[in-house]
């Protein structure tokens, strides 16, 4: 692995189903983030983790949960998907939080029907 | 509230120069980032400004004026591969990035 990987690449999901988006980084970065990107809007932060074992809520956390059991992995779970969660989801990481660039994964395109 | 404004779309000619502006109003300021995003791909880092002035990196330069809440990204000697969206993001007092909607740059031959 080099950088950040996300899985799956894309997914079509029925409303009400549970879904976990996976994110793994091999750069030993402390901080990790989940964003959603919708047409005409900027990236919006869902949840973040400044270090393993801690998580925080971003701008749009409702309907999503995260965990950070170790440095490398930061899964995002939709407990009961709704059509408004149709979006492109990006995971990112950074080496620290103060002024450090964020490195992005390739994204997961999720469609909820 | 927090707000980042940048033009929705710009068109420029191959070989020319283009300036993409970004204005911001945020709760606190811990630096401004520019990212490039090609269609269907992830954003990639271009530049970071935390002090006023111009930062030059090859064909790309970024300028910041904190007192005016203003930045621009300057792209010189435009190439067709520069066709992409350019995202402005400000790091607020909580060290979270607030993102603009992006400027889609179209390069014509």
PDB file of C-alpha atoms in Angstrom:
ATOM      1  CA  UNK A   1       0.000   0.000   0.000  1.00  0.00           C
ATOM      2  CA  UNK A   2       1.256   3.500  -0.757  1.00  0.00           C
ATOM      3  CA  UNK A   3      -0.803   6.330   0.718  1.00  0.00           C
ATOM      4  CA  UNK A   4      -4.495   5.943   1.461  1.00  0.00           C
ATOM      5  CA  UNK A   5      -6.840   3.298   0.158  1.00  0.00           C
ATOM      6  CA  UNK A   6     -10.618   3.238   0.314  1.00  0.00           C
ATOM      7  CA  UNK A   7     -13.080   0.434  -0.282  1.00  0.00           C
ATOM      8  CA  UNK A   8     -15.359  -0.062  -2.008  1.00  0.00           C
ATOM      9  CA  UNK A   9     -14.770   2.149  -5.050  1.00  0.00           C
ATOM     10  CA  UNK A  10     -18.488   2.445  -5.582  1.00  0.00           C
ATOM     11  CA  UNK A  11     -21.637   0.990  -4.089  1.00  0.00           C
ATOM     12  CA  UNK A  12     -25.377   1.049  -4.690  1.00  0.00           C
ATOM     13  CA  UNK A  13     -27.298   0.546  -1.472  1.00  0.00           C
ATOM     14  CA  UNK A  14     -30.944   0.170  -0.579  1.00  0.00           C
ATOM     15  CA  UNK A  15     -32.313   2.689   1.906  1.00  0.00           C
ATOM     16  CA  UNK A  16     -32.330   1.369   5.445  1.00  0.00           C
ATOM     17  CA  UNK A  17     -29.297  -0.856   4.958  1.00  0.00           C
ATOM     18  CA  UNK A  18     -26.154  -0.616   7.048  1.00  0.00           C
ATOM     19  CA  UNK A  19     -22.894   0.143   5.259  1.00  0.00           C
ATOM     20  CA  UNK A  20     -19.264   0.550   6.301  1.00  0.00           C
ATOM     21  CA  UNK A  21     -16.807   2.438   4.138  1.00  0.00           C
ATOM     22  CA  UNK A  22     -13.236   1.397   4.759  1.00  0.00           C
ATOM     23  CA  UNK A  23     -10.147   3.613   4.866  1.00  0.00           C
ATOM     24  CA  UNK A  24      -6.546   2.557   5.471  1.00  0.00           C
ATOM     25  CA  UNK A  25      -3.348   4.612   5.387  1.00  0.00           C
ATOM     26  CA  UNK A  26       0.245   3.478   5.601  1.00  0.00           C
ATOM     27  CA  UNK A  27       1.908   6.838   6.254  1.00  0.00           C
ATOM     28  CA  UNK A  28       1.606   6.596  10.064  1.00  0.00           C
ATOM     29  CA  UNK A  29      -0.330   9.864  10.080  1.00  0.00           C
ATOM     30  CA  UNK A  30      -1.939  10.777  13.385  1.00  0.00           C
ATOM     31  CA  UNK A  31      -4.959  12.619  12.019  1.00  0.00           C
ATOM     32  CA  UNK A  32      -7.661  11.181   9.750  1.00  0.00           C
ATOM     33  CA  UNK A  33     -10.829  12.654   8.287  1.00  0.00           C
ATOM     34  CA  UNK A  34     -14.004  11.708   6.461  1.00  0.00           C
ATOM     35  CA  UNK A  35     -15.551  14.153   3.988  1.00  0.00           C
ATOM     36  CA  UNK A  36     -18.487  14.038   1.644  1.00  0.00           C
ATOM     37  CA  UNK A  37     -18.476  15.911  -1.652  1.00  0.00           C
ATOM     38  CA  UNK A  38     -21.723  16.904  -3.358  1.00  0.00           C
ATOM     39  CA  UNK A  39     -22.149  18.794  -6.618  1.00  0.00           C
ATOM     40  CA  UNK A  40     -22.012  22.547  -6.100  1.00  0.00           C
ATOM     41  CA  UNK A  41     -20.897  22.270  -2.506  1.00  0.00           C
ATOM     42  CA  UNK A  42     -17.485  22.259  -0.915  1.00  0.00           C
ATOM     43  CA  UNK A  43     -16.114  19.232   0.838  1.00  0.00           C
ATOM     44  CA  UNK A  44     -17.899  18.848   4.163  1.00  0.00           C
ATOM     45  CA  UNK A  45     -16.292  17.223   7.179  1.00  0.00           C
ATOM     46  CA  UNK A  46     -18.281  14.346   8.659  1.00  0.00           C
ATOM     47  CA  UNK A  47     -16.006  13.061  11.412  1.00  0.00           C
ATOM     48  CA  UNK A  48     -12.345  13.311  12.264  1.00  0.00           C
ATOM     49  CA  UNK A  49      -9.755  11.699  14.503  1.00  0.00           C
ATOM     50  CA  UNK A  50      -6.714  13.593  15.735  1.00  0.00           C
ATOM     51  CA  UNK A  51      -5.049  10.433  17.026  1.00  0.00           C
ATOM     52  CA  UNK A  52      -5.782   6.739  17.501  1.00  0.00           C
ATOM     53  CA  UNK A  53      -8.456   6.183  20.146  1.00  0.00           C
ATOM     54  CA  UNK A  54     -10.120   9.597  19.727  1.00  0.00           C
ATOM     55  CA  UNK A  55     -12.802  10.849  17.347  1.00  0.00           C
ATOM     56  CA  UNK A  56     -14.745  14.064  16.880  1.00  0.00           C
ATOM     57  CA  UNK A  57     -17.780  15.354  15.018  1.00  0.00           C
ATOM     58  CA  UNK A  58     -17.448  17.572  11.993  1.00  0.00           C
ATOM     59  CA  UNK A  59     -19.950  19.755  10.197  1.00  0.00           C
ATOM     60  CA  UNK A  60     -22.364  16.995   9.090  1.00  0.00           C
ATOM     61  CA  UNK A  61     -22.078  14.009  11.476  1.00  0.00           C
ATOM     62  CA  UNK A  62     -25.744  12.939  11.713  1.00  0.00           C
ATOM     63  CA  UNK A  63     -26.377   9.405  10.431  1.00  0.00           C
ATOM     64  CA  UNK A  64     -22.669   8.507  10.474  1.00  0.00           C
ATOM     65  CA  UNK A  65     -20.333   6.966  13.020  1.00  0.00           C
ATOM     66  CA  UNK A  66     -16.592   6.285  13.069  1.00  0.00           C
ATOM     67  CA  UNK A  67     -14.028   4.412  15.119  1.00  0.00           C
ATOM     68  CA  UNK A  68     -10.229   4.659  15.362  1.00  0.00           C
ATOM     69  CA  UNK A  69      -8.936   1.507  16.987  1.00  0.00           C
ATOM     70  CA  UNK A  70      -5.445   1.933  15.518  1.00  0.00           C
ATOM     71  CA  UNK A  71      -3.363   4.451  13.559  1.00  0.00           C
ATOM     72  CA  UNK A  72      -3.959   2.972  10.127  1.00  0.00           C
ATOM     73  CA  UNK A  73      -7.711   2.379   9.897  1.00  0.00           C
ATOM     74  CA  UNK A  74     -10.652   4.770  10.074  1.00  0.00           C
ATOM     75  CA  UNK A  75     -13.942   3.153   8.988  1.00  0.00           C
ATOM     76  CA  UNK A  76     -17.113   5.183   8.434  1.00  0.00           C
ATOM     77  CA  UNK A  77     -20.455   3.496   9.137  1.00  0.00           C
ATOM     78  CA  UNK A  78     -23.905   4.464   7.933  1.00  0.00           C
ATOM     79  CA  UNK A  79     -26.237   2.745  10.385  1.00  0.00           C
ATOM     80  CA  UNK A  80     -29.376   3.062   8.260  1.00  0.00           C
ATOM     81  CA  UNK A  81     -28.715   4.654   4.881  1.00  0.00           C
ATOM     82  CA  UNK A  82     -31.015   7.332   3.456  1.00  0.00           C
ATOM     83  CA  UNK A  83     -31.090   8.765  -0.100  1.00  0.00           C
ATOM     84  CA  UNK A  84     -29.630  12.100   1.099  1.00  0.00           C
ATOM     85  CA  UNK A  85     -26.437  10.208   1.916  1.00  0.00           C
ATOM     86  CA  UNK A  86     -25.866   9.648  -1.788  1.00  0.00           C
ATOM     87  CA  UNK A  87     -22.488  11.303  -2.319  1.00  0.00           C
ATOM     88  CA  UNK A  88     -18.798  10.812  -2.979  1.00  0.00           C
ATOM     89  CA  UNK A  89     -16.951  10.062   0.248  1.00  0.00           C
ATOM     90  CA  UNK A  90     -13.287  10.913   0.695  1.00  0.00           C
ATOM     91  CA  UNK A  91     -11.035   9.775   3.478  1.00  0.00           C
ATOM     92  CA  UNK A  92      -7.963  11.885   4.216  1.00  0.00           C
ATOM     93  CA  UNK A  93      -5.027  11.904   6.591  1.00  0.00           C
ATOM     94  CA  UNK A  94      -2.419  14.371   7.796  1.00  0.00           C
ATOM     95  CA  UNK A  95       0.754  14.269   9.856  1.00  0.00           C
ATOM     96  CA  UNK A  96      -0.531  16.459  12.663  1.00  0.00           C
ATOM     97  CA  UNK A  97      -3.328  18.999  12.458  1.00  0.00           C
ATOM     98  CA  UNK A  98      -1.621  22.399  12.441  1.00  0.00           C
ATOM     99  CA  UNK A  99      -1.025  23.566   8.922  1.00  0.00           C
ATOM    100  CA  UNK A 100      -0.228  20.150   7.529  1.00  0.00           C
ATOM    101  CA  UNK A 101      -1.542  19.174   4.129  1.00  0.00           C
ATOM    102  CA  UNK A 102      -4.161  16.495   3.969  1.00  0.00           C
ATOM    103  CA  UNK A 103      -3.655  13.490   1.697  1.00  0.00           C
ATOM    104  CA  UNK A 104      -6.813  12.079   0.157  1.00  0.00           C
ATOM    105  CA  UNK A 105      -7.895   8.589  -0.742  1.00  0.00           C
ATOM    106  CA  UNK A 106      -9.444   7.873  -4.172  1.00  0.00           C
ATOM    107  CA  UNK A 107     -13.011   8.176  -2.856  1.00  0.00           C
ATOM    108  CA  UNK A 108     -16.089   5.962  -2.632  1.00  0.00           C
ATOM    109  CA  UNK A 109     -19.089   6.792  -4.785  1.00  0.00           C
ATOM    110  CA  UNK A 110     -22.197   5.785  -2.814  1.00  0.00           C
ATOM    111  CA  UNK A 111     -25.735   5.743  -4.180  1.00  0.00           C
ATOM    112  CA  UNK A 112     -28.633   5.128  -1.788  1.00  0.00           C
ATOM    113  CA  UNK A 113     -31.909   4.203  -3.461  1.00  0.00           C
TER     114      UNK A 113
ATOM    115  CA  UNK B   1     -21.153  31.810   9.869  1.00  0.00           C
ATOM    116  CA  UNK B   2     -18.179  30.547   7.959  1.00  0.00           C
ATOM    117  CA  UNK B   3     -17.983  31.159   4.242  1.00  0.00           C
ATOM    118  CA  UNK B   4     -15.535  30.591   1.414  1.00  0.00           C
ATOM    119  CA  UNK B   5     -16.314  32.193  -1.959  1.00  0.00           C
ATOM    120  CA  UNK B   6     -14.683  31.437  -5.283  1.00  0.00           C
ATOM    121  CA  UNK B   7     -15.952  31.665  -8.869  1.00  0.00           C
ATOM    122  CA  UNK B   8     -17.837  28.628 -10.109  1.00  0.00           C
ATOM    123  CA  UNK B   9     -16.138  28.398 -13.482  1.00  0.00           C
ATOM    124  CA  UNK B  10     -13.380  30.107 -15.481  1.00  0.00           C
ATOM    125  CA  UNK B  11     -12.092  29.649 -19.013  1.00  0.00           C
ATOM    126  CA  UNK B  12      -8.563  30.385 -20.211  1.00  0.00           C
ATOM    127  CA  UNK B  13      -6.370  29.708 -23.216  1.00  0.00           C
ATOM    128  CA  UNK B  14      -3.455  27.303 -23.370  1.00  0.00           C
ATOM    129  CA  UNK B  15      -0.181  29.156 -22.694  1.00  0.00           C
ATOM    130  CA  UNK B  16      -1.905  32.056 -20.942  1.00  0.00           C
ATOM    131  CA  UNK B  17      -2.089  33.100 -17.276  1.00  0.00           C
ATOM    132  CA  UNK B  18      -5.158  32.789 -15.059  1.00  0.00           C
ATOM    133  CA  UNK B  19      -5.891  34.037 -11.557  1.00  0.00           C
ATOM    134  CA  UNK B  20      -8.460  32.275  -9.370  1.00  0.00           C
ATOM    135  CA  UNK B  21      -9.695  34.338  -6.448  1.00  0.00           C
ATOM    136  CA  UNK B  22     -10.925  33.182  -3.052  1.00  0.00           C
ATOM    137  CA  UNK B  23     -12.468  35.281  -0.288  1.00  0.00           C
ATOM    138  CA  UNK B  24     -13.197  33.945   3.137  1.00  0.00           C
ATOM    139  CA  UNK B  25     -14.927  34.661   6.429  1.00  0.00           C
ATOM    140  CA  UNK B  26     -14.093  32.120   9.103  1.00  0.00           C
ATOM    141  CA  UNK B  27     -13.936  31.794  12.863  1.00  0.00           C
ATOM    142  CA  UNK B  28     -10.201  32.043  13.286  1.00  0.00           C
ATOM    143  CA  UNK B  29      -7.479  31.518  10.732  1.00  0.00           C
ATOM    144  CA  UNK B  30      -4.698  28.962  10.754  1.00  0.00           C
ATOM    145  CA  UNK B  31      -3.737  29.032   7.113  1.00  0.00           C
ATOM    146  CA  UNK B  32      -5.184  28.757   3.629  1.00  0.00           C
ATOM    147  CA  UNK B  33      -4.784  25.812   1.274  1.00  0.00           C
ATOM    148  CA  UNK B  34      -5.239  25.351  -2.448  1.00  0.00           C
ATOM    149  CA  UNK B  35      -5.967  21.923  -3.877  1.00  0.00           C
ATOM    150  CA  UNK B  36      -6.369  20.671  -7.439  1.00  0.00           C
ATOM    151  CA  UNK B  37      -9.027  18.107  -8.292  1.00  0.00           C
ATOM    152  CA  UNK B  38      -9.341  16.479 -11.693  1.00  0.00           C
ATOM    153  CA  UNK B  39     -12.774  15.138 -12.572  1.00  0.00           C
ATOM    154  CA  UNK B  40     -13.473  11.829 -10.850  1.00  0.00           C
ATOM    155  CA  UNK B  41     -10.284  11.988  -8.800  1.00  0.00           C
ATOM    156  CA  UNK B  42      -9.204  12.959  -5.293  1.00  0.00           C
ATOM    157  CA  UNK B  43      -8.017  16.466  -4.388  1.00  0.00           C
ATOM    158  CA  UNK B  44      -4.248  16.929  -4.374  1.00  0.00           C
ATOM    159  CA  UNK B  45      -2.341  19.598  -2.449  1.00  0.00           C
ATOM    160  CA  UNK B  46      -0.973  22.630  -4.313  1.00  0.00           C
ATOM    161  CA  UNK B  47      -0.069  25.288  -1.769  1.00  0.00           C
ATOM    162  CA  UNK B  48      -0.322  26.563   1.783  1.00  0.00           C
ATOM    163  CA  UNK B  49      -0.191  30.193   2.955  1.00  0.00           C
ATOM    164  CA  UNK B  50      -0.260  31.273   6.573  1.00  0.00           C
ATOM    165  CA  UNK B  51       1.549  34.623   6.290  1.00  0.00           C
ATOM    166  CA  UNK B  52       0.711  37.502   3.962  1.00  0.00           C
ATOM    167  CA  UNK B  53       2.425  37.531   0.627  1.00  0.00           C
ATOM    168  CA  UNK B  54       3.191  35.442  -2.398  1.00  0.00           C
ATOM    169  CA  UNK B  55       4.374  31.836  -2.406  1.00  0.00           C
ATOM    170  CA  UNK B  56       5.777  30.620  -5.722  1.00  0.00           C
ATOM    171  CA  UNK B  57       6.090  26.997  -6.738  1.00  0.00           C
ATOM    172  CA  UNK B  58       6.955  26.479 -10.373  1.00  0.00           C
ATOM    173  CA  UNK B  59       4.111  27.538 -12.650  1.00  0.00           C
ATOM    174  CA  UNK B  60       1.785  27.998  -9.659  1.00  0.00           C
ATOM    175  CA  UNK B  61       1.800  30.873  -7.153  1.00  0.00           C
ATOM    176  CA  UNK B  62      -0.512  31.622  -4.259  1.00  0.00           C
ATOM    177  CA  UNK B  63      -1.092  34.949  -2.571  1.00  0.00           C
ATOM    178  CA  UNK B  64      -2.640  35.748   0.804  1.00  0.00           C
ATOM    179  CA  UNK B  65      -3.922  38.928   2.447  1.00  0.00           C
ATOM    180  CA  UNK B  66      -5.242  38.125   5.912  1.00  0.00           C
ATOM    181  CA  UNK B  67      -6.520  41.650   6.548  1.00  0.00           C
ATOM    182  CA  UNK B  68      -8.698  41.448   3.418  1.00  0.00           C
ATOM    183  CA  UNK B  69      -9.700  37.798   3.848  1.00  0.00           C
ATOM    184  CA  UNK B  70      -8.450  37.184   0.327  1.00  0.00           C
ATOM    185  CA  UNK B  71      -6.270  34.787  -1.582  1.00  0.00           C
ATOM    186  CA  UNK B  72      -5.584  33.994  -5.196  1.00  0.00           C
ATOM    187  CA  UNK B  73      -3.988  31.139  -7.098  1.00  0.00           C
ATOM    188  CA  UNK B  74      -2.032  32.170 -10.175  1.00  0.00           C
ATOM    189  CA  UNK B  75      -1.367  29.625 -12.889  1.00  0.00           C
ATOM    190  CA  UNK B  76       1.150  30.528 -15.591  1.00  0.00           C
ATOM    191  CA  UNK B  77       1.913  28.955 -18.980  1.00  0.00           C
ATOM    192  CA  UNK B  78      -1.345  27.056 -18.884  1.00  0.00           C
ATOM    193  CA  UNK B  79      -1.349  23.499 -20.175  1.00  0.00           C
ATOM    194  CA  UNK B  80      -4.317  21.359 -21.156  1.00  0.00           C
ATOM    195  CA  UNK B  81      -3.629  19.124 -18.142  1.00  0.00           C
ATOM    196  CA  UNK B  82      -4.408  22.111 -15.879  1.00  0.00           C
ATOM    197  CA  UNK B  83      -8.085  21.672 -16.712  1.00  0.00           C
ATOM    198  CA  UNK B  84      -9.462  20.765 -13.295  1.00  0.00           C
ATOM    199  CA  UNK B  85     -11.295  22.180 -10.306  1.00  0.00           C
ATOM    200  CA  UNK B  86      -9.306  24.300  -7.877  1.00  0.00           C
ATOM    201  CA  UNK B  87     -10.409  24.189  -4.259  1.00  0.00           C
ATOM    202  CA  UNK B  88      -9.725  26.902  -1.692  1.00  0.00           C
ATOM    203  CA  UNK B  89      -9.829  25.829   1.970  1.00  0.00           C
ATOM    204  CA  UNK B  90      -9.237  27.741   5.193  1.00  0.00           C
ATOM    205  CA  UNK B  91      -8.139  26.145   8.454  1.00  0.00           C
ATOM    206  CA  UNK B  92     -10.277  27.614  11.215  1.00  0.00           C
ATOM    207  CA  UNK B  93      -9.647  28.100  14.940  1.00  0.00           C
ATOM    208  CA  UNK B  94     -10.449  24.397  15.579  1.00  0.00           C
ATOM    209  CA  UNK B  95      -7.862  23.342  12.969  1.00  0.00           C
ATOM    210  CA  UNK B  96     -10.618  22.077  10.706  1.00  0.00           C
ATOM    211  CA  UNK B  97     -10.657  22.872   6.990  1.00  0.00           C
ATOM    212  CA  UNK B  98     -13.558  24.892   5.636  1.00  0.00           C
ATOM    213  CA  UNK B  99     -13.816  24.336   1.884  1.00  0.00           C
ATOM    214  CA  UNK B 100     -15.045  26.458  -0.964  1.00  0.00           C
ATOM    215  CA  UNK B 101     -17.174  24.809  -3.651  1.00  0.00           C
ATOM    216  CA  UNK B 102     -14.291  24.952  -6.097  1.00  0.00           C
ATOM    217  CA  UNK B 103     -13.558  26.728  -9.374  1.00  0.00           C
ATOM    218  CA  UNK B 104     -13.788  24.638 -12.523  1.00  0.00           C
ATOM    219  CA  UNK B 105     -11.044  25.792 -14.905  1.00  0.00           C
ATOM    220  CA  UNK B 106     -11.513  25.051 -18.576  1.00  0.00           C
ATOM    221  CA  UNK B 107      -8.464  25.363 -20.806  1.00  0.00           C
ATOM    222  CA  UNK B 108      -9.025  25.920 -24.513  1.00  0.00           C
ATOM    223  CA  UNK B 109      -6.362  25.323 -27.170  1.00  0.00           C
TER     224      UNK B 109
END
